[in-house]
mmCIF file of C-alpha atoms in Angstrom:
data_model
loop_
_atom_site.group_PDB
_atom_site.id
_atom_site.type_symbol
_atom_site.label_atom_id
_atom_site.label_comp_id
_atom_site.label_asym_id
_atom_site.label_seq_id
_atom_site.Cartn_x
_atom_site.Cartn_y
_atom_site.Cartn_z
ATOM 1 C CA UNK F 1 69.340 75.438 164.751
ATOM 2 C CA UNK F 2 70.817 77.836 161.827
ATOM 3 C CA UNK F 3 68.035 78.783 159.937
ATOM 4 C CA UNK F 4 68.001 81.148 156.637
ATOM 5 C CA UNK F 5 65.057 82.846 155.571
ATOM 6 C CA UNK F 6 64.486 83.065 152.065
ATOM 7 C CA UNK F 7 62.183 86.647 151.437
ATOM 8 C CA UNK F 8 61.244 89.474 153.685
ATOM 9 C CA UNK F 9 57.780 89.450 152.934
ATOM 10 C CA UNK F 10 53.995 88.710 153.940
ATOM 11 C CA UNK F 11 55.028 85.016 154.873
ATOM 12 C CA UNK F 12 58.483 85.280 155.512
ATOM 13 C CA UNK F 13 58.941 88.847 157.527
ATOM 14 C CA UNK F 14 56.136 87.815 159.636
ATOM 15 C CA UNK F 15 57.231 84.254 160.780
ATOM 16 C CA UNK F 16 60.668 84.975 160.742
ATOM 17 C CA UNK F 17 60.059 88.101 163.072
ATOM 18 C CA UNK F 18 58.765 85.871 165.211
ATOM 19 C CA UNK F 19 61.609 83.220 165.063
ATOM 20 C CA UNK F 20 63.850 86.002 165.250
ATOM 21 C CA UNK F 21 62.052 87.565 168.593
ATOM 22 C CA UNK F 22 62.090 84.029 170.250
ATOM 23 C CA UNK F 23 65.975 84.255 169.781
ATOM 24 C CA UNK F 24 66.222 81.843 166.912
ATOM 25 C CA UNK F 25 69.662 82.550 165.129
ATOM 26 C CA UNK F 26 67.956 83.233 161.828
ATOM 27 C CA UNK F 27 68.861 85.037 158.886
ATOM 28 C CA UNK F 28 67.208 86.773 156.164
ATOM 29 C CA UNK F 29 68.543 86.574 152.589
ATOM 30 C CA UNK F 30 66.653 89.813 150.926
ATOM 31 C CA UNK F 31 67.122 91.817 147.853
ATOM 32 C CA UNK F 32 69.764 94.585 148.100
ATOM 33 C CA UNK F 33 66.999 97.556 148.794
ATOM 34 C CA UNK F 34 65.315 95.352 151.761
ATOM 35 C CA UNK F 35 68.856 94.574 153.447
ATOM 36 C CA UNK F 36 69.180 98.299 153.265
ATOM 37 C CA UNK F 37 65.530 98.965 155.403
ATOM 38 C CA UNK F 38 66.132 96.627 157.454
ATOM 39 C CA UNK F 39 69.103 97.576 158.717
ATOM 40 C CA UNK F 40 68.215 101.315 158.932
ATOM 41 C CA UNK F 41 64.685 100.756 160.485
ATOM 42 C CA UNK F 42 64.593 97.181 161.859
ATOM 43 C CA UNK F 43 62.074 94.948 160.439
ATOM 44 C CA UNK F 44 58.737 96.326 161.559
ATOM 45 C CA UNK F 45 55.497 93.373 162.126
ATOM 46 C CA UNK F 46 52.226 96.195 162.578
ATOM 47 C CA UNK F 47 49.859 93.194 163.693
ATOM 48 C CA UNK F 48 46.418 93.666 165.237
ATOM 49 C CA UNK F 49 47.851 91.236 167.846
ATOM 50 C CA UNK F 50 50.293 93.798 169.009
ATOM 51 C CA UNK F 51 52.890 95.591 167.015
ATOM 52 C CA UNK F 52 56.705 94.784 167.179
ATOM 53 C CA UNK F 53 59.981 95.203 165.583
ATOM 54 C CA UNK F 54 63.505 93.111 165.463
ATOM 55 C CA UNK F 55 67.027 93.826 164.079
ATOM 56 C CA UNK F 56 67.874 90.437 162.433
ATOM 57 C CA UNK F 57 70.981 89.645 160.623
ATOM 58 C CA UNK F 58 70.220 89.829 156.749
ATOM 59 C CA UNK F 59 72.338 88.969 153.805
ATOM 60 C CA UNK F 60 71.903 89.506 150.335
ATOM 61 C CA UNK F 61 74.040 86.280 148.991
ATOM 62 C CA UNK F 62 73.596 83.136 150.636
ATOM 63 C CA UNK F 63 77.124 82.254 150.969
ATOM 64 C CA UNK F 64 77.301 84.912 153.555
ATOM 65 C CA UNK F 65 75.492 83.018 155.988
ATOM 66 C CA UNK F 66 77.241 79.962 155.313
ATOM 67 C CA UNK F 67 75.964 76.347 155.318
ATOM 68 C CA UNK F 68 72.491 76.264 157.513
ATOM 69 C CA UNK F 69 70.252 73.831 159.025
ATOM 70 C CA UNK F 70 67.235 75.094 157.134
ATOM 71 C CA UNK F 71 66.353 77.155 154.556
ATOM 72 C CA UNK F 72 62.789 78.596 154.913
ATOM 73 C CA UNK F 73 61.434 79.188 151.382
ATOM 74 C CA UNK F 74 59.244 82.111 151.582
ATOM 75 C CA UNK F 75 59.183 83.107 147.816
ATOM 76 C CA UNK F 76 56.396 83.086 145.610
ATOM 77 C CA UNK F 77 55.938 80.407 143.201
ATOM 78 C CA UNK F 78 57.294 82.500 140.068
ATOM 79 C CA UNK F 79 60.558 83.152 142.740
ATOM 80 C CA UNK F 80 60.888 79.429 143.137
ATOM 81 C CA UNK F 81 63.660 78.392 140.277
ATOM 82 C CA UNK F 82 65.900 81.636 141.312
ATOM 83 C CA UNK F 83 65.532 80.954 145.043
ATOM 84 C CA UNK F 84 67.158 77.516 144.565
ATOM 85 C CA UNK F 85 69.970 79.013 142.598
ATOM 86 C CA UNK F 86 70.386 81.435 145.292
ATOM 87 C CA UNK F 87 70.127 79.019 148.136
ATOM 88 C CA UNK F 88 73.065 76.498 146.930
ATOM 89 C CA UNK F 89 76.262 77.792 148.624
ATOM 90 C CA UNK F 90 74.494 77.665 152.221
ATOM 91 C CA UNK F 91 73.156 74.047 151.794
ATOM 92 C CA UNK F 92 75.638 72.160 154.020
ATOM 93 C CA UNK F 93 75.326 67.806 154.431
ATOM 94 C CA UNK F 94 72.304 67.779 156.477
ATOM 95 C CA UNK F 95 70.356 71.019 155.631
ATOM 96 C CA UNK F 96 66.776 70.396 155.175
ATOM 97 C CA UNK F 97 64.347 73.103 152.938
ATOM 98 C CA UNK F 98 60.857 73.837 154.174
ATOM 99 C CA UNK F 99 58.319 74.963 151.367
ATOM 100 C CA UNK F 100 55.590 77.548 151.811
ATOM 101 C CA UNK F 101 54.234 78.488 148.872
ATOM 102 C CA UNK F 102 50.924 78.097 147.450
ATOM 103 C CA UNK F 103 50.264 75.649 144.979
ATOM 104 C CA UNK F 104 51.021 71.643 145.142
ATOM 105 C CA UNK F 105 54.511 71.209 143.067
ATOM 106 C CA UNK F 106 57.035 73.285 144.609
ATOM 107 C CA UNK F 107 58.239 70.319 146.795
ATOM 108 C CA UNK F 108 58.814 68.250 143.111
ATOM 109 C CA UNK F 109 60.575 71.299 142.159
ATOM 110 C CA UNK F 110 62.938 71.568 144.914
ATOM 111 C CA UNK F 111 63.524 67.631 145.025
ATOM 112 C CA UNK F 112 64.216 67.601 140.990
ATOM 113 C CA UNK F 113 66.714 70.533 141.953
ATOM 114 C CA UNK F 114 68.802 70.139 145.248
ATOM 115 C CA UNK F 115 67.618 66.097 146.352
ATOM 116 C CA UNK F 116 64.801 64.194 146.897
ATOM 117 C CA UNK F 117 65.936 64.010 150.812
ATOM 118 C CA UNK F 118 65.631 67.464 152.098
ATOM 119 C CA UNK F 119 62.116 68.879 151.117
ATOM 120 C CA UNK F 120 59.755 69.096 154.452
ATOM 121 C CA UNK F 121 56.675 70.483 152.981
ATOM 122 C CA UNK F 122 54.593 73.278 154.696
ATOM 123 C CA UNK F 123 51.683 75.043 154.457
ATOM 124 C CA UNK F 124 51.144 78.695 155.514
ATOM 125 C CA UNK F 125 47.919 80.379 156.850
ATOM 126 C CA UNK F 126 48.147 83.754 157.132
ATOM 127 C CA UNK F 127 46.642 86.966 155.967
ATOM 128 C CA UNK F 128 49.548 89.520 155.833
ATOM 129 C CA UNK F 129 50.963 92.079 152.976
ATOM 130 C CA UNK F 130 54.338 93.894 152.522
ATOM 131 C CA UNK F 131 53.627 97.588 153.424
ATOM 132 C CA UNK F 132 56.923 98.243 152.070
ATOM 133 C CA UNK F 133 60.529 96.823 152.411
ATOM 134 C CA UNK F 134 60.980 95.792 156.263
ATOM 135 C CA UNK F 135 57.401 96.365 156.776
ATOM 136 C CA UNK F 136 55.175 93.531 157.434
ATOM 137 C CA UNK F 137 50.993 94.064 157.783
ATOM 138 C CA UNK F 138 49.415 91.510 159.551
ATOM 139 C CA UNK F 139 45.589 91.288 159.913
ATOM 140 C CA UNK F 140 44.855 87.526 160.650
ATOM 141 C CA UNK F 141 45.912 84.127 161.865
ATOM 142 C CA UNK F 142 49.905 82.924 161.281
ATOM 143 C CA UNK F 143 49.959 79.227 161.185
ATOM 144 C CA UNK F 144 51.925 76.605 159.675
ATOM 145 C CA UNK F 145 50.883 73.014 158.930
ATOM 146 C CA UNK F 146 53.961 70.883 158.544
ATOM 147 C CA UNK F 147 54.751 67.468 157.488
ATOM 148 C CA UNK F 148 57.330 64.899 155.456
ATOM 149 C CA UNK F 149 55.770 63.701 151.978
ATOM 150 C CA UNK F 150 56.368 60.639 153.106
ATOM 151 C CA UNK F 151 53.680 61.061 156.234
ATOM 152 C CA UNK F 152 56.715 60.116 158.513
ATOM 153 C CA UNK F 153 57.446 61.823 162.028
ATOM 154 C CA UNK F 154 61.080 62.151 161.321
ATOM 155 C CA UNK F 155 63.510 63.511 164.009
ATOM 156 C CA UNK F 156 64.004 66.835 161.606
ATOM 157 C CA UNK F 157 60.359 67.297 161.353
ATOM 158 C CA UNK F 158 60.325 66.939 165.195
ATOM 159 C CA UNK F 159 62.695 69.586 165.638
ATOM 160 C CA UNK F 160 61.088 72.129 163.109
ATOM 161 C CA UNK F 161 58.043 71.534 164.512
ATOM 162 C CA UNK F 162 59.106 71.876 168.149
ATOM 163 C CA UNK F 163 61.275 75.174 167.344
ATOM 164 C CA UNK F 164 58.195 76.696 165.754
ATOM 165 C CA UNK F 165 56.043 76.076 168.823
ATOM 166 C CA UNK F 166 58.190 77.145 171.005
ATOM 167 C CA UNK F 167 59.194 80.504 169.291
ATOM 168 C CA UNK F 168 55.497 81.408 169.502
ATOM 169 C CA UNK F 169 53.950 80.112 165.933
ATOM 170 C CA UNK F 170 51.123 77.905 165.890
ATOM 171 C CA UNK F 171 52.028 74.509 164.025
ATOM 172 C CA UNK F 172 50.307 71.398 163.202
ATOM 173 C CA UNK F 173 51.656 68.333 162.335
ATOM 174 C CA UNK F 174 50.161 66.641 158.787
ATOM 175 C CA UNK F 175 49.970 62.829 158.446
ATOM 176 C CA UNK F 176 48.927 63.446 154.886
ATOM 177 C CA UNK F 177 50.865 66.981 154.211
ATOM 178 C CA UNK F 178 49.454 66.436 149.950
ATOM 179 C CA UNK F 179 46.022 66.666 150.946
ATOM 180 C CA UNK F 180 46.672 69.642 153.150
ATOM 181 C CA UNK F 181 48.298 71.393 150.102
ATOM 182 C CA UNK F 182 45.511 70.695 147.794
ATOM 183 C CA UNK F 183 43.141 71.949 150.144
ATOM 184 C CA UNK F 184 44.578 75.014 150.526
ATOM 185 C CA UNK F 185 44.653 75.259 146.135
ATOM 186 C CA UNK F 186 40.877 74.674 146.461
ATOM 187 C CA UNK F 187 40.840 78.198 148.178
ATOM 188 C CA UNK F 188 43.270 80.182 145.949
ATOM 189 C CA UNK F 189 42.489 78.643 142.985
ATOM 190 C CA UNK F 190 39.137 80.460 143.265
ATOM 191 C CA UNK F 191 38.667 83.421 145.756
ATOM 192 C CA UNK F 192 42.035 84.926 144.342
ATOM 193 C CA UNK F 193 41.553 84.530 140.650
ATOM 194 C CA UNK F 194 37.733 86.166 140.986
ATOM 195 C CA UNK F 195 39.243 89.133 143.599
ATOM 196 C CA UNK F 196 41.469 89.958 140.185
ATOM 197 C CA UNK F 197 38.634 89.790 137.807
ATOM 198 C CA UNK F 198 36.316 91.541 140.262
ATOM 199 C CA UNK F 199 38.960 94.305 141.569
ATOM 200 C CA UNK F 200 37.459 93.433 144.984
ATOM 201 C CA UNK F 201 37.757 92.103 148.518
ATOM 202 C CA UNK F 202 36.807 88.190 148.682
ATOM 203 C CA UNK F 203 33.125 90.054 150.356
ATOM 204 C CA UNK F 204 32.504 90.764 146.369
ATOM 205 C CA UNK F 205 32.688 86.691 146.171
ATOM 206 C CA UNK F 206 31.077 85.514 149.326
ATOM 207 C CA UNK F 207 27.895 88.525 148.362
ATOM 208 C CA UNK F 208 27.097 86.500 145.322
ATOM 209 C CA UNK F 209 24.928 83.644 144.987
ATOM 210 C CA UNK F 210 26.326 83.041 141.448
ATOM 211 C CA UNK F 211 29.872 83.540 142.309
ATOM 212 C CA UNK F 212 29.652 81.037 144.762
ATOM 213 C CA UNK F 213 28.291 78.583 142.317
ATOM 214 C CA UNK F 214 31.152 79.130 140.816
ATOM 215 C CA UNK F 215 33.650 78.787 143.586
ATOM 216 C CA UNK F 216 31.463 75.243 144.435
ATOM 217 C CA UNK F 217 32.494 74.275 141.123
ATOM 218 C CA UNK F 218 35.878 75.140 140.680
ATOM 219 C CA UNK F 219 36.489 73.215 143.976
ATOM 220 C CA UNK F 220 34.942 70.189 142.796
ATOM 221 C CA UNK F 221 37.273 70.306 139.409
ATOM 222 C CA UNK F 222 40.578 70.836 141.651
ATOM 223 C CA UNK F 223 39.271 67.771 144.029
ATOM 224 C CA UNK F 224 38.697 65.702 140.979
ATOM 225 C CA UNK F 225 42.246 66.221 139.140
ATOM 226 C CA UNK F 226 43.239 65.515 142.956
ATOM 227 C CA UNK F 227 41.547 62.384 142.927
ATOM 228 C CA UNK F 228 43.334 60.928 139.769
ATOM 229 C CA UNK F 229 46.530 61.770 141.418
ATOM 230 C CA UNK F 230 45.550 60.105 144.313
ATOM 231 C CA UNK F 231 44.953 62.308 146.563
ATOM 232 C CA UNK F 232 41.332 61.839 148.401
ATOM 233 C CA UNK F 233 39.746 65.388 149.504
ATOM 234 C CA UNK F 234 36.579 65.247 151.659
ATOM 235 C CA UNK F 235 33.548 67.006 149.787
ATOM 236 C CA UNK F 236 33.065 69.026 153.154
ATOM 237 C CA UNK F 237 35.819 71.118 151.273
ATOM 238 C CA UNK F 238 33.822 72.708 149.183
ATOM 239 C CA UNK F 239 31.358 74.161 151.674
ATOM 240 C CA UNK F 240 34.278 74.686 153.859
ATOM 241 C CA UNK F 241 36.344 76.950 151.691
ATOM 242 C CA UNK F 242 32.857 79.460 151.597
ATOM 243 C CA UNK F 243 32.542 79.266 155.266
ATOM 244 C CA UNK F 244 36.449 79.891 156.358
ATOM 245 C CA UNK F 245 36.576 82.833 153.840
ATOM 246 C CA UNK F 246 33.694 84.585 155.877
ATOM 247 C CA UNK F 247 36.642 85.878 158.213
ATOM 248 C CA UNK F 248 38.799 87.301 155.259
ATOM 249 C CA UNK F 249 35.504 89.087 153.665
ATOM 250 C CA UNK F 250 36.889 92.319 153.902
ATOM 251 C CA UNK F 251 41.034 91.670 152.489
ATOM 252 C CA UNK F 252 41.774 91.846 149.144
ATOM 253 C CA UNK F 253 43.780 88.420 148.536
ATOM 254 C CA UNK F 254 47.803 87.667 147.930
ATOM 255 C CA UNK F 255 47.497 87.681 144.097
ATOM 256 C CA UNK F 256 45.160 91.099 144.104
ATOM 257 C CA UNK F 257 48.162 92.393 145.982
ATOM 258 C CA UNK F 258 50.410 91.519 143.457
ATOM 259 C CA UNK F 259 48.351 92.091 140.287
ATOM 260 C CA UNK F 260 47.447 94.991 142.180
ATOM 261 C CA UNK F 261 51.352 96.246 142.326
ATOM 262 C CA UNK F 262 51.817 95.503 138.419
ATOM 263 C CA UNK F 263 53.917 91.879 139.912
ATOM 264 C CA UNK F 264 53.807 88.045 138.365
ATOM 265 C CA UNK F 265 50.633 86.437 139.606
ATOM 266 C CA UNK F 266 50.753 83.058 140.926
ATOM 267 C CA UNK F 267 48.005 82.160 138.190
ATOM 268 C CA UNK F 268 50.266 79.667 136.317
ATOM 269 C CA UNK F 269 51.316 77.372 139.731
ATOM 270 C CA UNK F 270 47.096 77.630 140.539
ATOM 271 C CA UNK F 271 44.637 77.739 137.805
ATOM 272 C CA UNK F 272 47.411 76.538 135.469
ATOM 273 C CA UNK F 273 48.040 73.999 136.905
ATOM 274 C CA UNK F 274 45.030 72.425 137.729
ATOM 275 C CA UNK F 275 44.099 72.790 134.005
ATOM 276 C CA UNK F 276 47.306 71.114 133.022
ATOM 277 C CA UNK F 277 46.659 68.283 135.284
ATOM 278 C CA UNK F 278 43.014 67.754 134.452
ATOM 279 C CA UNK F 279 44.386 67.515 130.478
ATOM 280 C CA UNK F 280 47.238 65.275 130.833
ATOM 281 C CA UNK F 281 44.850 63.033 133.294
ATOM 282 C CA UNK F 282 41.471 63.696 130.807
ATOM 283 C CA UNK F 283 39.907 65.728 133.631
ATOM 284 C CA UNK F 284 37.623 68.293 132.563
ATOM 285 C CA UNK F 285 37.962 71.526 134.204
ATOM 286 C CA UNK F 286 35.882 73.858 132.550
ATOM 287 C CA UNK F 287 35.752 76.795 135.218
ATOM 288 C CA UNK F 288 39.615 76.747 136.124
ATOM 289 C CA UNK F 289 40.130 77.603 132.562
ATOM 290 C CA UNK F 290 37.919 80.332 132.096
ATOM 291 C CA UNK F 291 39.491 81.989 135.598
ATOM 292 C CA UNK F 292 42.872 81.152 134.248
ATOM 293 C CA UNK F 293 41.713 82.305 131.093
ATOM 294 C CA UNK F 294 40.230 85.659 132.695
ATOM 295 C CA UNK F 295 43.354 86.731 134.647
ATOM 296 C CA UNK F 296 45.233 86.044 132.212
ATOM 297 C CA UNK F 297 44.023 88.673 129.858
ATOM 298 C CA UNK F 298 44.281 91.472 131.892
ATOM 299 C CA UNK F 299 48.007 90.521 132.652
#
């Protein structure tokens, strides 16, 4: 399987590393100043599981690496749009594009833009951050929950999912891959909007009895807008996103980072998004507005 890589960074230098250590013939398609690290230094994983480094092929146009299998998307949401400009001279007949970003409507994006037929949908669990270009930190986990929107165990899933495993990254199979998305918004559409209000670590969140009223609450409003859309979420979610976030107490999350660094937050394809939802549906969702409302002021 020919596989590009689409971004160098947090998600996509770590898990590629990986692919690329197993002897997957992967690519990376990075921005000009990346291309240039990595091929002078190697692209370098420091991981409290054990430090490494590989020398993968990298490109900085797609049709360099020529029609592809797969195309990994490992952009942020705001990269989305560009990425699938990018990507369009190495989709070949039969390449499939697996999604990783956060959020719930990059897979409608991708369909609306390059067919309805090729989106496998993924989630990513992982707590990594770009040191710099071709440097990867990773602190915990690295999994990836995959699955077809339609809930099918198609031969393509089979063979991501089988790849994956066998290159060394832990990955699940989803019957239901919609409800694993919005389950993972439940998280970051409240521990990272209050880490860039607070200027802190999710501890500042998980410390506060208040806070965590709040976090309850903006939970239930993103499982409600899910619920009109048909999409059932257990109410053990709520307590569950307090009690998984005890291990990430003391990392600042992804959109501190980029807020952090003076980059795009993902606040629009989160927050946003939920409040758009719970309008167009006549959801109320008081407390996703006043955290989209919050980080968007001091943007």
């Amino acid at each position: 399987m020919r596989i590009l890589m689409v971004g160098a960074g947090a998600v996509g230098g770590y898990f590629g590393a990986l692919l690329v250590r197993a002897g997957v013939d992967l690519t990376f398609l990075v921005h000009p100043e990346t291309q240039e690290a990595i091929q002078g230094q190697g692209l370098k994983i420091k991981s409290t599981e054990g430090d490494f480094e590989v020398r993968p092929k990298t490109v900085t146009n797609a049709q360099e690496a020529g029609p592809v299998d797969l195309i990994v998307l490992a952009v942020k949401c705001y990269d989305v749009d560009q990425a699938l400009s990018d990507i369009k001279p190495a989709l070949g007949e039969g390449t499939s594009v697996l999604t990783l970003q956060n959020g719930v409507d990059t897979e409608e994006r991708v369909q609306a833009e390059i067919g309805a037929d090729r989106v496998i949908a993924g989630v990513a669990y992982i707590t990594s951050r770009k040191e710099a270009p071709g440097v990867i930190e990773h602190f915990r986990r690295g999994k990836i929950t995959l699955g077809e929107i339609s809930g099918r165990k198609t031969d393509r899933l089979l063979a991501v999912y089988n790849l994956f495993v066998q290159s060394g990254i832990p990955t699940h199979l989803s019957d239901d891959i919609r409800q694993s998305k919005w389950e993972k918004l439940c998280w970051n559409a409240t521990f990272n909007p209050l880490s860039v209000i607070l200027n802190d670590t999710v501890g500042a969140v998980l410390d506060s009895p208040e806070l965590l009223d709040v976090v309850r609450g903006g939970v239930r409003e993103v499982m409600a807008v899910a619920s009109v859309l048909g999409i059932k979420l257990s109410e053990r979610v709520v307590e569950e996103t307090i009690t998984a976030s005890e291990q990430f107490r003391d990392y600042h999350t992804s959109m501190y980072e980029d807020f952090n660094a003076g980059k795009e937050t993902e606040i629009e394809y989160l927050n946003g998004l939920v409040v758009q939802q719970g309008k167009e549906k006549g959801v109320q969702t008081p407390i996703n507005l006043t955290l989209y409302a919050l980080v968007k002021g001091l943007l």
